[in-house]
XYZ file of C-alpha atoms in Angstrom:
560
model
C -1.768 9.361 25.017
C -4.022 6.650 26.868
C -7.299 7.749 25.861
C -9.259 8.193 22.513
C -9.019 11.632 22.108
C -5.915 13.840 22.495
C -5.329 17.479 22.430
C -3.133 19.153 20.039
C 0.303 20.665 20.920
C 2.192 23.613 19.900
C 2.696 23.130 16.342
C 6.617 23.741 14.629
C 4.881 24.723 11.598
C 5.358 28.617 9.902
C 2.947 27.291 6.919
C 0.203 26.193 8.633
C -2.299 24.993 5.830
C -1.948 21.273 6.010
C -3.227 21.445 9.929
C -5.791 24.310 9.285
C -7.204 22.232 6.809
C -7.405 18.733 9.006
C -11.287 17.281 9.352
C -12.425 19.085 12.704
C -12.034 16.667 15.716
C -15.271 15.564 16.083
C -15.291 13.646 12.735
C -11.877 11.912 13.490
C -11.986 7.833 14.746
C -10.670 7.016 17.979
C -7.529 6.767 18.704
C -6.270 4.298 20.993
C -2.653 4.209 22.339
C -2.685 0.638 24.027
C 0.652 -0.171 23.962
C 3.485 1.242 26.031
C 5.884 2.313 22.249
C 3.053 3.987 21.243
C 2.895 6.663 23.695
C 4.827 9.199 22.373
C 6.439 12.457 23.746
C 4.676 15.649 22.777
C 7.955 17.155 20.670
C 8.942 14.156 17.899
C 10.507 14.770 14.536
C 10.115 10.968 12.794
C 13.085 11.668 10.095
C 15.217 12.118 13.521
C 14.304 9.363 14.785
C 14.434 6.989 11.810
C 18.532 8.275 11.274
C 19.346 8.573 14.916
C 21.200 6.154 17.651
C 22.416 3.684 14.310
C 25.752 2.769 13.788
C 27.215 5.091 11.293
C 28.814 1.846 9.057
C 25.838 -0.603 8.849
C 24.190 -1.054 5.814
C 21.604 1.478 4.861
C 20.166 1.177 1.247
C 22.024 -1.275 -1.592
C 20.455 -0.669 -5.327
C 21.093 -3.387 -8.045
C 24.254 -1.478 -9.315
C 26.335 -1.802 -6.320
C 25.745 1.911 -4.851
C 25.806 0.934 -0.652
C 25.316 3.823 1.424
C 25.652 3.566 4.645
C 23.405 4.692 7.730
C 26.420 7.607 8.655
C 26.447 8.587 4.269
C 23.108 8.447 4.566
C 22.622 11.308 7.628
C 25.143 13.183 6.120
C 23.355 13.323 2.915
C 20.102 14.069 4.306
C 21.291 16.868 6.342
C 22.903 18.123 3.010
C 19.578 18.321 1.752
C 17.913 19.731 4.820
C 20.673 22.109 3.970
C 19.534 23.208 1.008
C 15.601 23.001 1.362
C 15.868 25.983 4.368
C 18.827 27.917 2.903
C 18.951 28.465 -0.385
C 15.105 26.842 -1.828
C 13.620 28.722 1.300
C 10.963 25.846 2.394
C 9.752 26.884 5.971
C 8.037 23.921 8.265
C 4.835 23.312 6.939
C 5.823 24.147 3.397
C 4.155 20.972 1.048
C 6.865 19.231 -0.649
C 6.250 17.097 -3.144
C 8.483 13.830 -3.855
C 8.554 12.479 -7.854
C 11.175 9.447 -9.352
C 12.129 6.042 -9.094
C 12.665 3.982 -6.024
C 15.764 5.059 -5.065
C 18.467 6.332 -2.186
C 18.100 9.704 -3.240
C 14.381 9.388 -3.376
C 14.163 8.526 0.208
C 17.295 10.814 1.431
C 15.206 13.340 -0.080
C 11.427 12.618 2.142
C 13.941 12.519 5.519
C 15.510 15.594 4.722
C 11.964 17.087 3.789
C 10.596 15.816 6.998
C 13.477 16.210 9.280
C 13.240 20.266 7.666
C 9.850 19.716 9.569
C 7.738 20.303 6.167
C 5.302 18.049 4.178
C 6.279 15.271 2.431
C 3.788 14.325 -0.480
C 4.954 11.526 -2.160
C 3.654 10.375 -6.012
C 4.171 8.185 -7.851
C 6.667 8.359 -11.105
C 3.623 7.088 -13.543
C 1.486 9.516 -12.492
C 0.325 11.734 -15.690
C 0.329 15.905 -15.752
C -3.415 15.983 -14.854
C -3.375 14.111 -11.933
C -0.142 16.038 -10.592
C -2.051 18.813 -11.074
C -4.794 17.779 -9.169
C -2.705 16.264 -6.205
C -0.697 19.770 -5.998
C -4.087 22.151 -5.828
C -5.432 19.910 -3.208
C -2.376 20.035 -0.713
C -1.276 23.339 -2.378
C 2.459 22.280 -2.840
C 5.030 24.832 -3.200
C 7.868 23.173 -3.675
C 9.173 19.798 -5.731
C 12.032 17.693 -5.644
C 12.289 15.659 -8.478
C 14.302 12.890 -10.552
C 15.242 14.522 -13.694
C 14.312 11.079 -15.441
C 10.558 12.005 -13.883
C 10.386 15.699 -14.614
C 8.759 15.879 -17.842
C 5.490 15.464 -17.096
C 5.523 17.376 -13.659
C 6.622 20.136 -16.263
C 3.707 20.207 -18.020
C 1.271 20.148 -14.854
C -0.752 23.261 -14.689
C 0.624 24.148 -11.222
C 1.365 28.101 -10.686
C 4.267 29.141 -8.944
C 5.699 25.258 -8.364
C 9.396 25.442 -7.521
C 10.800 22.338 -8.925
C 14.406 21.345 -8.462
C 15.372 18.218 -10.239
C 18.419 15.867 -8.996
C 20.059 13.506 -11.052
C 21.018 15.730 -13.701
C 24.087 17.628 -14.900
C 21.883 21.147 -14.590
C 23.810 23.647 -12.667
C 21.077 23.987 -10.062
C 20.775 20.077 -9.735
C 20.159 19.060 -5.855
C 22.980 16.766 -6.039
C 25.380 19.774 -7.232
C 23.873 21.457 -4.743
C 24.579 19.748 -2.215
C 28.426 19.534 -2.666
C 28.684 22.935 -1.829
C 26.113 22.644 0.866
C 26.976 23.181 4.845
C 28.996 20.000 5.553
C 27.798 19.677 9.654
C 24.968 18.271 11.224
C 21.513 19.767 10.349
C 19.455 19.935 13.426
C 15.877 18.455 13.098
C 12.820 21.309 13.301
C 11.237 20.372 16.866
C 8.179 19.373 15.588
C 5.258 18.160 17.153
C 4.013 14.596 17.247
C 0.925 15.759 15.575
C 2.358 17.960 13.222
C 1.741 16.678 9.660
C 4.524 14.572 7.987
C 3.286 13.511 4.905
C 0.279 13.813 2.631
C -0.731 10.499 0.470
C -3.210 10.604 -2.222
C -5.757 7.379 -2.361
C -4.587 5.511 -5.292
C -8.596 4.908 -6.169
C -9.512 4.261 -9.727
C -12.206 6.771 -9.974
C -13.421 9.959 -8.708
C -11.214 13.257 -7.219
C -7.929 11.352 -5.078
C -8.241 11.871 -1.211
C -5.123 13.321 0.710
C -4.686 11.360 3.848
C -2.901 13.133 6.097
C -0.344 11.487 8.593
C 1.382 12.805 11.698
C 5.343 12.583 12.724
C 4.117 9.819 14.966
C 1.952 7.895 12.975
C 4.945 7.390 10.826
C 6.615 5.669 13.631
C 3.248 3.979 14.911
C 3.146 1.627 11.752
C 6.547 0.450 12.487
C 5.961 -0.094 16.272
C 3.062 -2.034 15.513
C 2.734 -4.312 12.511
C 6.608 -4.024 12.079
C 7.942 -4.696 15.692
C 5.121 -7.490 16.469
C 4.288 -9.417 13.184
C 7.237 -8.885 10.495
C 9.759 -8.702 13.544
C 12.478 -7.726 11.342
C 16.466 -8.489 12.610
C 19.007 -6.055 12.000
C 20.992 -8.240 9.373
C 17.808 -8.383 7.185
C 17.848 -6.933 3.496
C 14.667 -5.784 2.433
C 13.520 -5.452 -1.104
C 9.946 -5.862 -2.670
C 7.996 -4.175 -5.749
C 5.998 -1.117 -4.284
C 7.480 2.259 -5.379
C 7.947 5.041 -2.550
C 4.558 6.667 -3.666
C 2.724 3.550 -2.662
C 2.722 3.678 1.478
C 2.989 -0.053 0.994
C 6.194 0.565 -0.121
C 7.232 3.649 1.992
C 6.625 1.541 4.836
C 8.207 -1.954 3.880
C 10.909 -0.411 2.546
C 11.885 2.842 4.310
C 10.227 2.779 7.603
C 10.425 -0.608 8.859
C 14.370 -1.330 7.848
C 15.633 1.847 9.531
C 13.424 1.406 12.692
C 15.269 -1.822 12.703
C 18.658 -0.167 11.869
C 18.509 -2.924 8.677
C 19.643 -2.782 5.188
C 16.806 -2.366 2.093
C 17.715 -2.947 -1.818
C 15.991 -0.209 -3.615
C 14.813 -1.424 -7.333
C 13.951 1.074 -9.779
C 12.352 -1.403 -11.763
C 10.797 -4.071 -9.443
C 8.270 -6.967 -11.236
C 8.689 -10.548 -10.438
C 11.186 -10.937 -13.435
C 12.947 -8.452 -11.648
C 12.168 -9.277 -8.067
C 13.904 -13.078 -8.080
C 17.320 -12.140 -9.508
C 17.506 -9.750 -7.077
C 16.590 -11.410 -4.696
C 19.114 -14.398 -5.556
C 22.380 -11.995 -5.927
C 21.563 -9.679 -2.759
C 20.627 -12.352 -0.529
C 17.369 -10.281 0.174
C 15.593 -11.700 3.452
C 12.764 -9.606 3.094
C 10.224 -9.553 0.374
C 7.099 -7.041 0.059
C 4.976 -7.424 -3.025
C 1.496 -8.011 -4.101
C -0.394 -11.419 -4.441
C 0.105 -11.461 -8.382
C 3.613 -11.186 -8.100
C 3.762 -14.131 -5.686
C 1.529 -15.846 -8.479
C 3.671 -14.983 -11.556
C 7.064 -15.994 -9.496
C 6.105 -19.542 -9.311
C 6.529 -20.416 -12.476
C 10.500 -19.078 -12.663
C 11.264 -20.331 -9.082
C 13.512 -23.455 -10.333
C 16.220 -20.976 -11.756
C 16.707 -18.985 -8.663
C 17.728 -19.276 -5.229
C 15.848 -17.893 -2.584
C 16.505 -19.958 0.422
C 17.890 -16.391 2.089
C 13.915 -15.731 2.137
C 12.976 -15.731 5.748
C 9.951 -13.112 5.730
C 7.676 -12.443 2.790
C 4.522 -10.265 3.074
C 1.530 -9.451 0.736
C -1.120 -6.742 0.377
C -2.493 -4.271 -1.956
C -5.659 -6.836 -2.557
C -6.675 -9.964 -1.865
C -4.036 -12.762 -1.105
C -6.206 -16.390 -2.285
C -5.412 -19.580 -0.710
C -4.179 -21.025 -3.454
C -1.435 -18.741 -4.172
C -0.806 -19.042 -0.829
C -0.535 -22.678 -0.953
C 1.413 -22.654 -4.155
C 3.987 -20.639 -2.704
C 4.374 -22.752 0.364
C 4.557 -25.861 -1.075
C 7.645 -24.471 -3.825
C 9.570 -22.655 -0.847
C 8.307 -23.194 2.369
C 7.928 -19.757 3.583
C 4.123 -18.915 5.009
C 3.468 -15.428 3.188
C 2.497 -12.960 5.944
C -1.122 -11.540 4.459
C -2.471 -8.246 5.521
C -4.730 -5.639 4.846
C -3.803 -2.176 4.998
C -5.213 1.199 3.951
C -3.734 4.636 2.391
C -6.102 6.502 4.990
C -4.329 4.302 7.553
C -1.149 4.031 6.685
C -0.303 0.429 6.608
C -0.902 -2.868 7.653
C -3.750 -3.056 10.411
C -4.872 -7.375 9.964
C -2.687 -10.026 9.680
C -0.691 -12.712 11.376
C 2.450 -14.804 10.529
C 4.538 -17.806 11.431
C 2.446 -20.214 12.812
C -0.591 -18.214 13.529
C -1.149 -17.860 9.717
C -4.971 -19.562 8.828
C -4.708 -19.588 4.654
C -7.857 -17.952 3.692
C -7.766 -15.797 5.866
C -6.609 -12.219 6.346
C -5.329 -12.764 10.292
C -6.368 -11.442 13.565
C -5.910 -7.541 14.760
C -2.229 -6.120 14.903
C -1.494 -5.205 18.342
C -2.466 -1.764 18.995
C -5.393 -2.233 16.237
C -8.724 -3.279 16.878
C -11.111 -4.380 14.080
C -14.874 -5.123 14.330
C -17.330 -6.120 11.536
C -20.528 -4.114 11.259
C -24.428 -3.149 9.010
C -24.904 -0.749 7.510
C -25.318 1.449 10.819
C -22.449 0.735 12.189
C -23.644 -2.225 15.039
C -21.820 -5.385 15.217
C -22.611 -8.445 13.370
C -22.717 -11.735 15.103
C -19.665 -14.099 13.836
C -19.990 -15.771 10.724
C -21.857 -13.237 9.499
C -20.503 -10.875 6.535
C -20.504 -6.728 6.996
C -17.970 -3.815 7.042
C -14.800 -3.760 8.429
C -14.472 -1.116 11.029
C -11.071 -0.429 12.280
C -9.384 1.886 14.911
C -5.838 2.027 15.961
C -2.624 4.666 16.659
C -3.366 6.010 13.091
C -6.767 7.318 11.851
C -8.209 8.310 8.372
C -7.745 12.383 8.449
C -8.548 13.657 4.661
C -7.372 17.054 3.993
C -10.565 19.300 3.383
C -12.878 16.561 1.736
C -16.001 16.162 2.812
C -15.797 12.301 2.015
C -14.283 12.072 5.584
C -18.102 11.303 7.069
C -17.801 8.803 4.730
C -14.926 6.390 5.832
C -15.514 7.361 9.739
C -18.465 6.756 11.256
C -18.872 6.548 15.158
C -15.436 6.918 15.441
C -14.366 3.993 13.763
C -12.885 4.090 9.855
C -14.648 1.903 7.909
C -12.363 0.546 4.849
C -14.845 -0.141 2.372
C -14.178 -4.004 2.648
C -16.807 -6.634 3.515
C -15.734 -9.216 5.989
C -16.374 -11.913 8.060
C -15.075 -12.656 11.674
C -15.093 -16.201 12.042
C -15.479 -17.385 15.980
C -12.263 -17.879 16.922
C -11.475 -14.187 16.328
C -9.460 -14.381 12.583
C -11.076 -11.832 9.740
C -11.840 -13.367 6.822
C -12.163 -11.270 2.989
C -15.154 -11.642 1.013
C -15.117 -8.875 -1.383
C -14.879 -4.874 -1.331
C -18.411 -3.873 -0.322
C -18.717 -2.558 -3.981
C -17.627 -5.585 -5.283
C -20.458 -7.968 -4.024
C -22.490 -9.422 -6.989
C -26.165 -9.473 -6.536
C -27.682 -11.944 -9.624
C -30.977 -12.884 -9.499
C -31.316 -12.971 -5.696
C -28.168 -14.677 -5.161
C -25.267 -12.624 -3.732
C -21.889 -14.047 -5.279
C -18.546 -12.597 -3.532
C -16.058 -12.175 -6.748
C -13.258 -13.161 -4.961
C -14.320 -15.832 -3.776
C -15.175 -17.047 -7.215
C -11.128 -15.617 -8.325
C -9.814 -17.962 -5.641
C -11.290 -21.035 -7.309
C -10.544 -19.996 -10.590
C -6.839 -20.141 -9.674
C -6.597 -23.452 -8.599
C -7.222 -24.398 -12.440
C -3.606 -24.787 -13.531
C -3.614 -23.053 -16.648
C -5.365 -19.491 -14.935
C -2.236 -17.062 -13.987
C -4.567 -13.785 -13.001
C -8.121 -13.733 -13.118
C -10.653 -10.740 -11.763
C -14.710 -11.268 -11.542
C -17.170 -8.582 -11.218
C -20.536 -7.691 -12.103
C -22.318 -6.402 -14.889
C -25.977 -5.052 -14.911
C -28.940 -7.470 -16.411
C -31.821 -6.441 -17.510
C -32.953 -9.698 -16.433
C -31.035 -10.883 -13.195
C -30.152 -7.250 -12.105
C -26.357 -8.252 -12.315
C -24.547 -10.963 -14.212
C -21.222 -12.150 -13.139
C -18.786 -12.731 -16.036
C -14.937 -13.849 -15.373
C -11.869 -12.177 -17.127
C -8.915 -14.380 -16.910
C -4.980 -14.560 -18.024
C -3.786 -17.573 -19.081
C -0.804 -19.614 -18.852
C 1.144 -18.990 -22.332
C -0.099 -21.918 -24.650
C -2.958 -22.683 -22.712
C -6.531 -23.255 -24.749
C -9.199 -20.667 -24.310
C -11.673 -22.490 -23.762
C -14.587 -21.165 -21.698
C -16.506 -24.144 -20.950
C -13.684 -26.092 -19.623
C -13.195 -23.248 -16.948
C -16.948 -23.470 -16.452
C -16.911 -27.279 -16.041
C -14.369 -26.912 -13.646
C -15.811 -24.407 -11.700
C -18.760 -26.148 -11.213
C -17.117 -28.701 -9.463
C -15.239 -25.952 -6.990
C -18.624 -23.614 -6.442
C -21.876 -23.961 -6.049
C -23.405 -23.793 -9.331
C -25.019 -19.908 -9.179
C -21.186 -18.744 -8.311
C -19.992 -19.485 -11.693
C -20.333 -16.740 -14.261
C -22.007 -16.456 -17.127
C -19.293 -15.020 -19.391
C -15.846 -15.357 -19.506
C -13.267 -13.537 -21.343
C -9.857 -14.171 -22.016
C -6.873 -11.052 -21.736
C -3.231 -10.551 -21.919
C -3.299 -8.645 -19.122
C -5.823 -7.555 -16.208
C -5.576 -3.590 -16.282
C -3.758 -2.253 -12.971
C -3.176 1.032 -11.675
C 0.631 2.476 -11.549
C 0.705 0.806 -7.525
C -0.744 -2.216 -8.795
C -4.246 -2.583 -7.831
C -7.268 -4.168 -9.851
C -8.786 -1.589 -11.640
C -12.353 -3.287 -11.400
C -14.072 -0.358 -12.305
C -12.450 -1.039 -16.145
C -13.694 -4.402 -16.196
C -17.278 -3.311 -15.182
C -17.359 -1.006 -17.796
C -16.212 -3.501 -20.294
C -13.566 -1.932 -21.146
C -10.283 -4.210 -21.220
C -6.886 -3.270 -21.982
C -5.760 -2.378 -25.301
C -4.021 -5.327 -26.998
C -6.508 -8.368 -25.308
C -7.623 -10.798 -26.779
C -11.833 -11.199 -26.162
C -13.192 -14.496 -26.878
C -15.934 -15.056 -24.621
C -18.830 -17.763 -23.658
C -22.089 -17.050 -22.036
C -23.848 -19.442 -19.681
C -27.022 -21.436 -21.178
C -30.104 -19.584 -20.640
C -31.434 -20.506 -17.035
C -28.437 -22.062 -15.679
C -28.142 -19.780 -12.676
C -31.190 -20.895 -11.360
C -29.735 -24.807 -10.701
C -27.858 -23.667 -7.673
C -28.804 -23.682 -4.073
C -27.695 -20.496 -1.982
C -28.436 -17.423 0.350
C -31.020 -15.252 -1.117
């Protein structure tokens, strides 16, 4: 595995529709193997490896109640499973399983067991509604289902012929759990897959448009944890893990799956996991840990004096941007430097980022090792430094959509481009401006939202705040500012304007503002822009706004 391209190898799988339906070759990114970990032997089954060579009594998964199971409960278990899947369900390799229900044990005993059965594991997400089940389970063609019986109703309703679904949890006489108790109590052994055999399938959590299936291999699965895990988070085996991204989200499959048991470490599962959550349990379980999003790192900060967190050590963010001042913020109440990356569904995980003392607030970080990461125009040649353009990225994992032909779309000269606009500054760290889409081009000027967010929230009574564009008959775009305030903090408009205008050049600060209860999110957490754009807020928010005097934008000074 030195070189760019490889060759496939015999594949495990009877069911052979996730692989037959794999982007040819020619339209995948390169795929460089530069570290020693990462080159793999032909024949690897990830769930095998993930259970295997830990000590049967350490620590596996804690939840809030008090459950611990061990690594040696948890193998048994998941061979139980396994079990069950090939004998009695009759799931084959290659069969597309999908995974529904709240982050816990069983959740994830149930995606080894599916992969260590050598099938598919496509994980959802609980929230997800019957139409968009349905869609997910036509595109990968699932045959199969295991789901929490708290999470079944609406995977009921999905219009998906001849789904199999077997529900655990319950007190149904077919329930997984009751079946396992009568299941073969002995090792199961792992199907012999191949390192390229599919693992899992994981559907873009995008706000618009048809979802995209990005397809992962047994060793890309262990890739993300050799490489962002082992050399940035360089987690200890006495480290809890806990954070807020459910098992659907690869955020979370990663930070909270992946990278504990490749460290043989312990992770607390929450079923319910938002920063009012997140700090008690991070207080009583002595997590060490932490994996969330910027805005929980935001919303903490106020409730910080009634918990203790000194057991913090590591604490990472992603999902969107992370602003300097929440980074900041957070530093100066606790200490800790967040670890900031960028990562992608079609990748995986976390491909930028840096910690420790190599952290640059503002700033994204510098290549994982085993990544690479360019910027680049439109047609695909490098931009000198300083200068903004796409983010092109290759590594051990590569975007591979399952029979879309959006896959010329995110790789292009065998590099994935992410959809982000960047700039590498000189000394080699990467540096967000905006999503490409999410540049604002008003009357000539180009204004990077985020950049204008990140000032916003060093006013003290902003808690969330999102700016985008809307069209102008006049300017061609206009950009207005929703924010979230601190509760019992004034709405008033021109303040934030007044204060803006002595962060930002004075054609960065938006026209309009208005005021919400709450920015609207998808179910992983993610700025759904596209809402805002369309001016259409969340039910329930509260819409004063003020427009900028006539002319205003013209007072400022700035690239055309």
């Amino acid at each position: 595995m030195d070189g760019d391209t490889l060759e496939p190898t015999t594949s495990a799988h009877v069911d052979t529709f996730a692989r037959d339906h794999l982007p040819p070759p020619e339209h995948w990114p390169g795929l460089p193997f530069d570290l020693p970990e990462l080159r793999y032997p032909d024949r690897l089954n990830c769930a095998a490896e993930l259970l295997g060579d830990k000590r049967p009594h350490r620590p596996a998964f804690r939840t809030p109640s008090g459950d611990l199971w061990t690594y040696g409960q948890l193998l048994a278990r998941t061979d139980r499973i396994a079990h069950v899947l090939t004998a009695e369900l009759g799931v084959v390799p290659g069969n597309r399983v999908l995974l529904r229900g709240p982050t816990t044990p069983w959740l994830a005993a149930c995606w080894l067991a599916v992969l260590k059965a050598g099938a598919v594991a496509v994980t959802v997400l609980a929230q997800q509604r019957p139409h968009e089940l349905t869609t997910m389970c036509k595109i990968a063609h699932v045959t199969h289902a295991l789901c929490d019986v708290r999470s079944v109703d609406d995977l009921a309703k999905a219009e998906i012929p001849g789904l199999r679904i077997t529900t655990y949890g319950g007190d149904a006489p077919d329930d997984l759990l009751l079946r396992i108790t009568g299941a073969l109590d002995e090792p199961f052994t792992a199907v012999d897959t191949a390192a390229d055999d599919v693992a899992l399938i994981a559907f873009t959590s995008g706000t618009t448009g048809r979802p995209k299936g990005c397809v992962h291999f047994h060793r890309d699965v262990l890739a993300i944890a050799d490489t962002f895990s082992k050399h940035v988070l360089r987690p200890h085996e006495d480290d809890v893990f806990t954070g807020s991204p459910p098992l659907g989200f690869t955020f979370g499959l990663g930070g909270l799956v992946v990278f504990p048991m490749r460290a043989g470490a312990c992770s607390l599962l929450l079923e319910q996991a938002g920063p009012t959550q997140l700090l008690p349990a991070i207080t009583e379980h002595r997590v060490s840990v932490l994996f969330t999003a910027p805005t929980a790192y935001r919303a903490m900060l106020a409730e910080l004096d009634g918990y203790d967190t000194t057991s913090l050590r590591r604490c990472v963010s992603a999902g969107e941007n992370l602003p300097a001042a929440t980074w900041r913020a957070w530093h100066t109440r606790t200490g800790l430097r967040i670890i900031n990356g960028i990562g992608a569904t079609e990748l995986l995980h976390i491909f930028i980022s840096a910690a420790d003392e190599h952290i640059r607030p503002g700033t994204t970080g510098v290549p994982v090792p085993g990544w690479q990461a360019r910027v680049v125009d439109a047609e695909g040649a490098p931009v000198p430094d300083g200068e903004p353009g796409l983010l092109a990225v290759r590594g051990p994992v590569g975007c591979r959509y399952l029979a879309d032909p959006r896959q010329r779309e995110y790789v292009r000269g065998g590099w994935n481009i992410t959809g982000d606009t960047y700039v590498r500054d000189p000394d080699g760290y990467f540096r967000y401006v905006a999503r490409a889409d999410d540049m604002i081009v008003s009357a000539g000027y180009n204004i990077a939202g985020p950049e204008v967010e990140d000032a916003l929230l060093r006013h003290p009574d902003v808690v969330e705040t999102a700016v985008v564009g809307r069209p102008d008959d006049a300017r061609g775009q206009v950009a207005v500012a929703y924010a979230v305030l601190r509760e019992g903090a004034h709405k008033d408009a021109e303040a934030l304007r007044a204060f803006l205008k002595s962060e930002l050049a004075p054609y960065k600060c938006p026209r309009e503002f208005v005021f919400l209860d709450a920015l609207p999110r998808t179910a992983t957490g993610k700025l759904q822009r596209f809402r805002l754009r369309a001016d259409a807020p969340p039910s329930g928010g509260d819409t004063p706004s003020s427009a900028a005097p006539e002319g205003e934008l013209s007072t400022g000074g700035g690239p055309k």
